[in-house]
PDB file of C-alpha atoms in Angstrom:
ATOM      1  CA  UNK A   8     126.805  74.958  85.847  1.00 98.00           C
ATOM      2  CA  UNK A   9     126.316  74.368  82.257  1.00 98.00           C
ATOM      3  CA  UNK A  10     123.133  72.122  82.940  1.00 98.00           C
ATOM      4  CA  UNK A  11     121.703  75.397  84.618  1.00 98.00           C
ATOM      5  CA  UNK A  12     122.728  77.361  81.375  1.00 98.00           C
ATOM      6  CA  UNK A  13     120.640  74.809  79.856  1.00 98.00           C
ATOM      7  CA  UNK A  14     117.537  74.803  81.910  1.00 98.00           C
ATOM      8  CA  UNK A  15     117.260  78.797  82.336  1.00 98.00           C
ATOM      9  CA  UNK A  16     118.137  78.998  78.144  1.00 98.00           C
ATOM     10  CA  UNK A  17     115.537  76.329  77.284  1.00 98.00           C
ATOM     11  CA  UNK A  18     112.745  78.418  79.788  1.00 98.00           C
ATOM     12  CA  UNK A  19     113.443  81.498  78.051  1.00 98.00           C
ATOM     13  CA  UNK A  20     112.747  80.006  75.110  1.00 98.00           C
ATOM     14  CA  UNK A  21     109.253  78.149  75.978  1.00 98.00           C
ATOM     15  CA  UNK A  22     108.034  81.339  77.563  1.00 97.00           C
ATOM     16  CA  UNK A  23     108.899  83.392  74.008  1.00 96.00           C
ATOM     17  CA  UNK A  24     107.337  80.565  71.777  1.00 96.00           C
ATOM     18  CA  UNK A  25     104.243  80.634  73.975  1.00 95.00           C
ATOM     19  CA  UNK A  26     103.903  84.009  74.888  1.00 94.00           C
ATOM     20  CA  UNK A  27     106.824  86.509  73.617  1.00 93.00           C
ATOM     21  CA  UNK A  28     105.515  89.025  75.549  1.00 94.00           C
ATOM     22  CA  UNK A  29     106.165  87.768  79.174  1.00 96.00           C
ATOM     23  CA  UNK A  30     108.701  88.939  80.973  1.00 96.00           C
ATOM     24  CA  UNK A  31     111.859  86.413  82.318  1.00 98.00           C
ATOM     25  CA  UNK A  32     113.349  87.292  85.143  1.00 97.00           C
ATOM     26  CA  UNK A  33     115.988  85.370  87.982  1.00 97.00           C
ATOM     27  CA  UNK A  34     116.289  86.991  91.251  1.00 98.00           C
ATOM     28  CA  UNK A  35     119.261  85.753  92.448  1.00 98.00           C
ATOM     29  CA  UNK A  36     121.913  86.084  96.046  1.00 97.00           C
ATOM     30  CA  UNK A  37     123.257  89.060  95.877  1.00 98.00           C
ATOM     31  CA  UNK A  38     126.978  88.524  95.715  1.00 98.00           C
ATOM     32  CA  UNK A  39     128.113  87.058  91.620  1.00 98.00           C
ATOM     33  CA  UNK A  40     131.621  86.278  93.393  1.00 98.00           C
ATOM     34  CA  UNK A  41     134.142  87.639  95.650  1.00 98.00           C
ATOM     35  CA  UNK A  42     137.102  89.588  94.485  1.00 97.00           C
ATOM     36  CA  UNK A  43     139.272  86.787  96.486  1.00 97.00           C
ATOM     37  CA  UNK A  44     138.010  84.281  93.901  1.00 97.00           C
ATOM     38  CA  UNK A  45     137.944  86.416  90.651  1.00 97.00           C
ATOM     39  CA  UNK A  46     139.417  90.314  89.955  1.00 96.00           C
ATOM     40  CA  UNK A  47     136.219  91.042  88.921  1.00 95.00           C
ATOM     41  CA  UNK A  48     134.209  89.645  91.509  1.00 97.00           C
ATOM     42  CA  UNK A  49     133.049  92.170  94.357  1.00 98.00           C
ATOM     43  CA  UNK A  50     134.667  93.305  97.418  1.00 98.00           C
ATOM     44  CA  UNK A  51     132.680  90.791  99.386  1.00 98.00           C
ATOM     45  CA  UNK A  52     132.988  87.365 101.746  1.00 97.00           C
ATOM     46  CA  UNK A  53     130.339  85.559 101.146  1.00 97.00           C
ATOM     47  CA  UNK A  54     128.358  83.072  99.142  1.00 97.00           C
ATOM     48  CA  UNK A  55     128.713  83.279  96.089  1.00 98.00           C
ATOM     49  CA  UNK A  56     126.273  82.706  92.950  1.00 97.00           C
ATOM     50  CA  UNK A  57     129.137  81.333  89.913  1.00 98.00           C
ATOM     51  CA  UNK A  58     131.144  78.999  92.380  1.00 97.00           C
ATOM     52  CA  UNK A  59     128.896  77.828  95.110  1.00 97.00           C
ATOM     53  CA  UNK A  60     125.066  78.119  93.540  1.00 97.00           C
ATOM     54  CA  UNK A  61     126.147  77.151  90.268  1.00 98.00           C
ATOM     55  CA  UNK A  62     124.625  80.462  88.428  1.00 98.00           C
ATOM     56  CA  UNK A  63     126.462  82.403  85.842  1.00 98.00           C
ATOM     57  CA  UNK A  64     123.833  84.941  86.177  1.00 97.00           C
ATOM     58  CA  UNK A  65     125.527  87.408  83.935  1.00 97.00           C
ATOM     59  CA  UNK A  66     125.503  84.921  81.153  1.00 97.00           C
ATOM     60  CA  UNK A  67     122.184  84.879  80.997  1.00 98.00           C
ATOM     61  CA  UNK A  68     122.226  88.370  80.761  1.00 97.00           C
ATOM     62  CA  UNK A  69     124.631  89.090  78.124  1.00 96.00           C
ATOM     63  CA  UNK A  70     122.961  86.097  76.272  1.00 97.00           C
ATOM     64  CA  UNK A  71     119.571  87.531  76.251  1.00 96.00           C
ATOM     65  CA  UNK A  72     118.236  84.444  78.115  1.00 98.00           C
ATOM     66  CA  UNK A  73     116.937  86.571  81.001  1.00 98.00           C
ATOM     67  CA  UNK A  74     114.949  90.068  80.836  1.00 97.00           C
ATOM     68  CA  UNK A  75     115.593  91.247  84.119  1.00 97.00           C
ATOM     69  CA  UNK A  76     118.418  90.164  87.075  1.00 98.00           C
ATOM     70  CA  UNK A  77     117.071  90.951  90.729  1.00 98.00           C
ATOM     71  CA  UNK A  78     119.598  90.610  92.823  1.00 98.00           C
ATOM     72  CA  UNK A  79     119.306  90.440  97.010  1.00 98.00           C
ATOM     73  CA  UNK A  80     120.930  93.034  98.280  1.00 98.00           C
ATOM     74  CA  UNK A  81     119.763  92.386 101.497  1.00 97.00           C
ATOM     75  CA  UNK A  82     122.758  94.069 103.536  1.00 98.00           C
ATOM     76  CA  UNK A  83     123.405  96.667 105.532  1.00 97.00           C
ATOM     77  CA  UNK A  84     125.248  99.720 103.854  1.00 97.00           C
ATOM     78  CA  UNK A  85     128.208  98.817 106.665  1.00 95.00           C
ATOM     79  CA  UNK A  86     128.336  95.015 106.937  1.00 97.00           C
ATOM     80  CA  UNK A  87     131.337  93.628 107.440  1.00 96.00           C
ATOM     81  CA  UNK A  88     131.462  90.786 104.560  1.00 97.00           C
ATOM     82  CA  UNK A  89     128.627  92.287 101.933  1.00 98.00           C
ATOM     83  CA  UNK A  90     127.919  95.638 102.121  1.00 98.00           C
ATOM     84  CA  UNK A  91     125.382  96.965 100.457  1.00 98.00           C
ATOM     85  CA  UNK A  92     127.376 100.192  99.421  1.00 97.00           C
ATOM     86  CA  UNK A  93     130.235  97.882  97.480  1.00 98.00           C
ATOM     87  CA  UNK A  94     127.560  95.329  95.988  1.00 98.00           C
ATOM     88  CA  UNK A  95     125.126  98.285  94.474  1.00 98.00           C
ATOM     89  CA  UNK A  96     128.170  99.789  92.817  1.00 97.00           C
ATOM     90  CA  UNK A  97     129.017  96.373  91.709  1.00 98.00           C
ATOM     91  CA  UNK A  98     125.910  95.361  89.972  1.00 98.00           C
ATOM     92  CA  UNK A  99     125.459  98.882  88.388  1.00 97.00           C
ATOM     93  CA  UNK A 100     128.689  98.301  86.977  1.00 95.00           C
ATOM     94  CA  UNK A 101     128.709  94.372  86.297  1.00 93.00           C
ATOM     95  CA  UNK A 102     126.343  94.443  83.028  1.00 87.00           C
ATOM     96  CA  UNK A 103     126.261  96.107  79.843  1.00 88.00           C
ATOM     97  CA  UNK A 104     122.703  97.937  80.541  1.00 88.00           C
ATOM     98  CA  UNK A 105     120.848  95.435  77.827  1.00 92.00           C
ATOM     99  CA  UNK A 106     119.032  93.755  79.998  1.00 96.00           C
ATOM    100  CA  UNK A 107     117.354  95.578  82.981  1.00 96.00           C
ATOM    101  CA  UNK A 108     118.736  95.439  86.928  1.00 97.00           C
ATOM    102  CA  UNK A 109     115.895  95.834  89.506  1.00 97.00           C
ATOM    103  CA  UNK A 110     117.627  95.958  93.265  1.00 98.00           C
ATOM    104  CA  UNK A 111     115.963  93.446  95.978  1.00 98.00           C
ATOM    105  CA  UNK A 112     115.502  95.428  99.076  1.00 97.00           C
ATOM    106  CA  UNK A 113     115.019  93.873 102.842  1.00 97.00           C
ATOM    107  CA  UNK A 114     112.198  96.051 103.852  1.00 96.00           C
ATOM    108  CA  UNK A 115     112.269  95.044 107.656  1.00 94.00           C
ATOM    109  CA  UNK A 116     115.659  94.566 107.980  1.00 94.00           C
ATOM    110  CA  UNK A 117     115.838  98.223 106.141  1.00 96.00           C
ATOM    111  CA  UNK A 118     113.833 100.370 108.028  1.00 94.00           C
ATOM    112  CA  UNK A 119     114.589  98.732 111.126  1.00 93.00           C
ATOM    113  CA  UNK A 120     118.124  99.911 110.363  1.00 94.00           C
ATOM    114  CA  UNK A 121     116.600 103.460 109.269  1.00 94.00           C
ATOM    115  CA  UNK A 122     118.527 102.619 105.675  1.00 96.00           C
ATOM    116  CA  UNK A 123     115.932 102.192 103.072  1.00 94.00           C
ATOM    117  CA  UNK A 124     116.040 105.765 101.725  1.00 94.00           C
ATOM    118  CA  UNK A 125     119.317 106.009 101.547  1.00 96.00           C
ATOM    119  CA  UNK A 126     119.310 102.685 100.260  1.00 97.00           C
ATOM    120  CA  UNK A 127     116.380 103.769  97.293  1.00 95.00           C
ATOM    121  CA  UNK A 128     118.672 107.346  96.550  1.00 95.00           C
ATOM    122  CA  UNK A 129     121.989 104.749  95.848  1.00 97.00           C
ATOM    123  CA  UNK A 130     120.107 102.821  93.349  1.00 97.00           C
ATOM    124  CA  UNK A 131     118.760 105.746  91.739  1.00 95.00           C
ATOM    125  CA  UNK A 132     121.419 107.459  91.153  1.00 96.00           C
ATOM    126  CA  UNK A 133     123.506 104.006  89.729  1.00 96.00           C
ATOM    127  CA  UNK A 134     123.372 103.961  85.635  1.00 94.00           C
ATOM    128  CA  UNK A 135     121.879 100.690  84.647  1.00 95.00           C
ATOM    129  CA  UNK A 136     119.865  99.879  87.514  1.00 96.00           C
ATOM    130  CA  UNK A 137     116.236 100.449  86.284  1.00 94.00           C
ATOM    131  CA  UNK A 138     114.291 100.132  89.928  1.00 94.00           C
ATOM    132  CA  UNK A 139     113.839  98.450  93.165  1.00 95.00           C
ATOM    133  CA  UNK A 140     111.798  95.430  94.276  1.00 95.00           C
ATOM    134  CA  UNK A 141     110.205  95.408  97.916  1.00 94.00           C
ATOM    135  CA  UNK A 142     110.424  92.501  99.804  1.00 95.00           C
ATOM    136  CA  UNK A 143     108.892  90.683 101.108  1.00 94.00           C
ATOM    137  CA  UNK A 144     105.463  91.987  99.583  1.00 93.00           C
ATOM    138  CA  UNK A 145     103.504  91.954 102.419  1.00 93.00           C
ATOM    139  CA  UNK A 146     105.600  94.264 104.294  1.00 94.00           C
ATOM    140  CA  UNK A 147     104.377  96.949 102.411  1.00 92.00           C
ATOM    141  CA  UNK A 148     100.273  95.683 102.518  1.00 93.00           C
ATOM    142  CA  UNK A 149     100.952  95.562 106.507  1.00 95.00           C
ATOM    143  CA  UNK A 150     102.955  98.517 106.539  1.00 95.00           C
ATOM    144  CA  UNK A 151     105.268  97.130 108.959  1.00 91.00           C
ATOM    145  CA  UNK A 152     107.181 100.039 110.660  1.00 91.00           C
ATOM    146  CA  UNK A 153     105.105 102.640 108.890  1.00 92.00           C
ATOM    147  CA  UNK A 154     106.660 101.939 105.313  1.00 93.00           C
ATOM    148  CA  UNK A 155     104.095 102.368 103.352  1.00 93.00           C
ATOM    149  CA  UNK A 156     103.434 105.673 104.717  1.00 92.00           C
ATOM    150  CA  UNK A 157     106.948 106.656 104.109  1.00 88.00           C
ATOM    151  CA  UNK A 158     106.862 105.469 100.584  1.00 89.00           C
ATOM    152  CA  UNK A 159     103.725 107.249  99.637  1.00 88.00           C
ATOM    153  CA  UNK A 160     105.362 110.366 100.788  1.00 88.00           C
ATOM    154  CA  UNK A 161     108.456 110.477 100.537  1.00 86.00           C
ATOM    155  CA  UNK A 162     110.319 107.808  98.157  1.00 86.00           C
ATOM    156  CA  UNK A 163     107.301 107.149  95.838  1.00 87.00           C
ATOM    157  CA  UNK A 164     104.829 110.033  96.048  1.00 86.00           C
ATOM    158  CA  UNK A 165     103.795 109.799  92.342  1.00 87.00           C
ATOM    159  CA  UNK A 166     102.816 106.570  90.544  1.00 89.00           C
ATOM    160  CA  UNK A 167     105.891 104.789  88.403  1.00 90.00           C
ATOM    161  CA  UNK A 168     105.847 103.093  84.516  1.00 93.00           C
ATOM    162  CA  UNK A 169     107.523  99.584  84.113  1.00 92.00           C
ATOM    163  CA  UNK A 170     110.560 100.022  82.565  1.00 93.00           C
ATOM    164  CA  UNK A 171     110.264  99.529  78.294  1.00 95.00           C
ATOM    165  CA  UNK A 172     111.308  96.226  76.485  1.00 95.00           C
ATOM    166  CA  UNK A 173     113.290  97.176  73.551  1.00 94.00           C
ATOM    167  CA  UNK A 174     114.238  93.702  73.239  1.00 95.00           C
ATOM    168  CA  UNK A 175     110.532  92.238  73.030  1.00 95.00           C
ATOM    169  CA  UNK A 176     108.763  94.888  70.770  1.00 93.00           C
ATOM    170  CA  UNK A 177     109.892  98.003  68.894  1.00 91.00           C
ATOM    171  CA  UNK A 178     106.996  99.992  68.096  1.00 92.00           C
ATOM    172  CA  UNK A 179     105.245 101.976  69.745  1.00 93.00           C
ATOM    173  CA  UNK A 180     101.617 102.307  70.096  1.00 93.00           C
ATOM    174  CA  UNK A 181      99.288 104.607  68.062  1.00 91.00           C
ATOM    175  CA  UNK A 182      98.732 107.553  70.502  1.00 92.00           C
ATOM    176  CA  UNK A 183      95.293 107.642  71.872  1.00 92.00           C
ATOM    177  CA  UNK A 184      92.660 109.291  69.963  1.00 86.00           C
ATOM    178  CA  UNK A 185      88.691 110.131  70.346  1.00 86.00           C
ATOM    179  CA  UNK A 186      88.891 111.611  73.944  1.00 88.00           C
ATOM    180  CA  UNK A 187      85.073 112.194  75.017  1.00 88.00           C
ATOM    181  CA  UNK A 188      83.969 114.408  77.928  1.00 84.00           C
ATOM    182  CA  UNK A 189      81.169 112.758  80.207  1.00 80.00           C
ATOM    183  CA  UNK A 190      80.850 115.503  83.063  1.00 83.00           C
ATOM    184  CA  UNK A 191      82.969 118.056  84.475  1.00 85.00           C
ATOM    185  CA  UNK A 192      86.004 116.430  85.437  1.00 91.00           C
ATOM    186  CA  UNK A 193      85.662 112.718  84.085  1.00 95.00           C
ATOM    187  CA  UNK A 194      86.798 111.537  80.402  1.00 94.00           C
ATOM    188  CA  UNK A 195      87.267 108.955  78.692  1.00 94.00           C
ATOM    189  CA  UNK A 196      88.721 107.497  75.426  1.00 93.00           C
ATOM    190  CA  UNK A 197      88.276 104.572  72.240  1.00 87.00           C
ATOM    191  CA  UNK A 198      90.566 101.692  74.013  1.00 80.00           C
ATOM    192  CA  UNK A 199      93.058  99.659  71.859  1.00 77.00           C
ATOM    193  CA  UNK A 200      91.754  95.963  70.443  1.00 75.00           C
ATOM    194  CA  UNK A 201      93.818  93.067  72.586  1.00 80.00           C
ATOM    195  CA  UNK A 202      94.394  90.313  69.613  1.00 83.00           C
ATOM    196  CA  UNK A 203      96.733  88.004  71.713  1.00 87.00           C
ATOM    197  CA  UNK A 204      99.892  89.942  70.465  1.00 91.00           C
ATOM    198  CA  UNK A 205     102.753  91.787  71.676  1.00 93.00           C
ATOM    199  CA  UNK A 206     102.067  94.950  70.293  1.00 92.00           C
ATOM    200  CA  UNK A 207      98.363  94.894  72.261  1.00 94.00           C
ATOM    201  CA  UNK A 208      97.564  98.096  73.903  1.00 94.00           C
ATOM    202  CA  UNK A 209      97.075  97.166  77.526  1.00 94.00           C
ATOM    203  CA  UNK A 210      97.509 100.106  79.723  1.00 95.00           C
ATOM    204  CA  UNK A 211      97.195 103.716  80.016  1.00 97.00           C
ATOM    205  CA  UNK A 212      99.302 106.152  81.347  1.00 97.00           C
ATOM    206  CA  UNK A 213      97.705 109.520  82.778  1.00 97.00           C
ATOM    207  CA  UNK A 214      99.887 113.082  82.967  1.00 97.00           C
ATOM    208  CA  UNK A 215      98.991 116.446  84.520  1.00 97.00           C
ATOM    209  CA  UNK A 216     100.083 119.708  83.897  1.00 97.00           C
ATOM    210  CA  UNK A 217      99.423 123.500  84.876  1.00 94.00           C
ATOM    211  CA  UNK A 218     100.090 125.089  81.641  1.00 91.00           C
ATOM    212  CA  UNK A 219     100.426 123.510  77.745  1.00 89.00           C
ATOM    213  CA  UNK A 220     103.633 124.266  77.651  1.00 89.00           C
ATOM    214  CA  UNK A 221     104.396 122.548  80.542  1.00 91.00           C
ATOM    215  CA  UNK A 222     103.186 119.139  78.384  1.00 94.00           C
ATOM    216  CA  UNK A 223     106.391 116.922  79.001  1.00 95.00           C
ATOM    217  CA  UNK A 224     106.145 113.123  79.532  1.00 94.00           C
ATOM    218  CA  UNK A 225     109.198 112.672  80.577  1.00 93.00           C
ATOM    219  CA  UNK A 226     108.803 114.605  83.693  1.00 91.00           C
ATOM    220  CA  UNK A 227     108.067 111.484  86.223  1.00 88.00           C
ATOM    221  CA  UNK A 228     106.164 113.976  88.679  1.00 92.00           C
ATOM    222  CA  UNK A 229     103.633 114.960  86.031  1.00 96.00           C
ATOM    223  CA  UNK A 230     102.428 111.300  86.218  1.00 97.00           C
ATOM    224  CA  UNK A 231      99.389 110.893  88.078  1.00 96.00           C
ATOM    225  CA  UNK A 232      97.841 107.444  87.105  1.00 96.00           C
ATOM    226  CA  UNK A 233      97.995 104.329  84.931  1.00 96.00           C
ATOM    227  CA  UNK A 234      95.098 102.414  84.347  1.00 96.00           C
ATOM    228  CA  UNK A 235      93.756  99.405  82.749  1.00 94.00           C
ATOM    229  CA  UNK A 236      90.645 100.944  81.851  1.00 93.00           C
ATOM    230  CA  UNK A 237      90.138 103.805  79.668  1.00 92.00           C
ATOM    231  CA  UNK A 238      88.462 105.968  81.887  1.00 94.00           C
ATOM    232  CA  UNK A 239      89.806 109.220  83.977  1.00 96.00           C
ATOM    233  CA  UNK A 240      88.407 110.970  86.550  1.00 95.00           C
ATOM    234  CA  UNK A 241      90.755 114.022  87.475  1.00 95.00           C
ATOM    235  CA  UNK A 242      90.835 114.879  91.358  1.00 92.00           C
ATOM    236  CA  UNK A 243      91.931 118.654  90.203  1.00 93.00           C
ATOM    237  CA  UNK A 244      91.662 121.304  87.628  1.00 94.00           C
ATOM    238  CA  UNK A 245      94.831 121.058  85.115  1.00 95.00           C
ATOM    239  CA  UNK A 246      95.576 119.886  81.770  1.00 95.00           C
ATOM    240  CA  UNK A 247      95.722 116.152  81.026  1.00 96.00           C
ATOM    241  CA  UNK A 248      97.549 113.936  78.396  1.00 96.00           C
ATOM    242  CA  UNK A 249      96.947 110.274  77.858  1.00 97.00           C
ATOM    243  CA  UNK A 250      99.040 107.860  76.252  1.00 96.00           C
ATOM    244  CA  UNK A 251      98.935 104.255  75.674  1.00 96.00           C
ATOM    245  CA  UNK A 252     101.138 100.766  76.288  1.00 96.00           C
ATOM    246  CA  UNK A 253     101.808  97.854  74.904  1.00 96.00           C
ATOM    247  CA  UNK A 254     102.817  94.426  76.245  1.00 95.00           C
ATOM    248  CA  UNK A 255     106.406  95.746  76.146  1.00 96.00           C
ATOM    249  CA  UNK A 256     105.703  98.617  78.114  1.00 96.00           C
ATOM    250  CA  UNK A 257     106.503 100.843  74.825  1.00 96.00           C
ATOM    251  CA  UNK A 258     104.618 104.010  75.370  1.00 96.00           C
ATOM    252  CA  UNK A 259     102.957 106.018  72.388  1.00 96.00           C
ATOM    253  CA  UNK A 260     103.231 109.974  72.049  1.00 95.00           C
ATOM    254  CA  UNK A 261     100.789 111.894  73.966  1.00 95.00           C
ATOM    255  CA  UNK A 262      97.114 112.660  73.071  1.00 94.00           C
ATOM    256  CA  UNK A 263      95.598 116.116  72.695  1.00 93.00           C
ATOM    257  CA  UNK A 264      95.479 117.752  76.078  1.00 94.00           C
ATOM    258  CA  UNK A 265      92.530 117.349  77.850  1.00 93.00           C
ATOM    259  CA  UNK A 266      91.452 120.644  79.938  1.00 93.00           C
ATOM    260  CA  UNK A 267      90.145 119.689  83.415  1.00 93.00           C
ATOM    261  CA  UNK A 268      88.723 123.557  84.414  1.00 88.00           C
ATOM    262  CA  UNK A 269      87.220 122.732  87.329  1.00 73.00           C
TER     263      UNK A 269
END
């Protein structure tokens, strides 16, 4: 176990020298250890990640060797030895919240079982747990069992940001100046110079509104579109806001609102 401490420690630190802005991340099986091996293991029977794999995944967390955990919570909310229910709970509650918690969701074996938006609303409503991972991948590209459909209307109807690094970069962007008008409903703005740093403005996040005083960032609906380029073309009349992100997903305050009136 302590040669793994070693390994996932020493990649941590290769990826920072080379490139501190890249994230580190270990997805690993979804059960730390059961409460019949440790009192603060969960209420599980099953493999288990500290005694059988070797992994003191929280370790790395708590010593800032990993940026993200991803655990497989590949269960069904009522299986007998690992249910999904108990080991959600569990991993909301197992870390301290300074390193982010993204759950691993089954998608077959999820909608198959009709579970995956109950599944998504657990997650969401847990503390520290910052998101949810689909997989594998290609279930959603082939849409198997109409997920993607579902997602796009119900569970993820608007576009989502990447969680922030606090960790990796402090400061936040300058907010994005210089928007210019090219026809009715398309605009555009001065992009940020990318020097090779963490602090690099590399994406853009769009917002809509009806009214100005509606202009609130933080409202996840309002989000309509992030971009790599720095070009928008709005589908409807509103006002818009752009704002800008670095490496570290760090967002920058809002730029003057942008009135789409057609």
């Amino acid at each position: 176990r302590h040669n793994v401490d070693l390994l996932i420690e020493d990649i941590h630190r290769r990826i920072a020298k080379a490139k501190p802005w890249v994230r580190f991340g270990i997805s690993p099986f979804g059960i730390y250890r059961n409460k019949s091996t440790h009192p603060a293991g969960s209420d599980t029977r099953g493999l288990e990640n500290y005694d059988a794999l070797y992994a003191d995944v929280l370790l790395w967390a708590q010593k800032g060797w990993v940026d993200y955990l991803m655990p497989q919570l590949y269960w069904e909310t009522d299986h007998k030895s690992a249910s999904y229910l108990v080991l959600v709970d569990w991993w909301d509650k197992a870390t301290d919240g300074s390193r982010h918690i993204y759950v691993g969701q089954d998608v077959e074996r999820s909608v198959k079982k009709a579970e995956l938006g109950r599944k998504v609303a657990l997650s969401r409503k847990a503390e520290r747990i910052q998101g949810n991972c689909w997989w594998p991948g290609y279930s959603l590209t082939r849409n198997v069992g109409g997920v993607a459909d579902s997602l796009s209307t119900a569970l993820q109807r608007t576009p989502a940001l990447v969680p922030s690094y606090p960790w990796i970069c402090t400061d936040a962007p300058k907010p994005v100046s210089r928007i210019i008008p090219s026809d009715a409903r398309t605009f555009s703005w001065e992009g940020g110079k990318v020097a090779g740093d963490v602090s690099d403005i590399v994406k853009y996040a769009v917002y809509r509104f009806e009214s100005r005083r509606d202009i609130d960032c933080e409202k996840a609906e309002a989000l309509v579109a992030v971009t790599y380029g720095n070009t928008f073309t709005a589908k409807e009349a509103g006002i818009y806001v752009v704002t800008a992100q670095n490496r570290a997903n760090i967002e920058s305050t809002p730029s003057a609102p942008i009135y789409i009136n057609e």
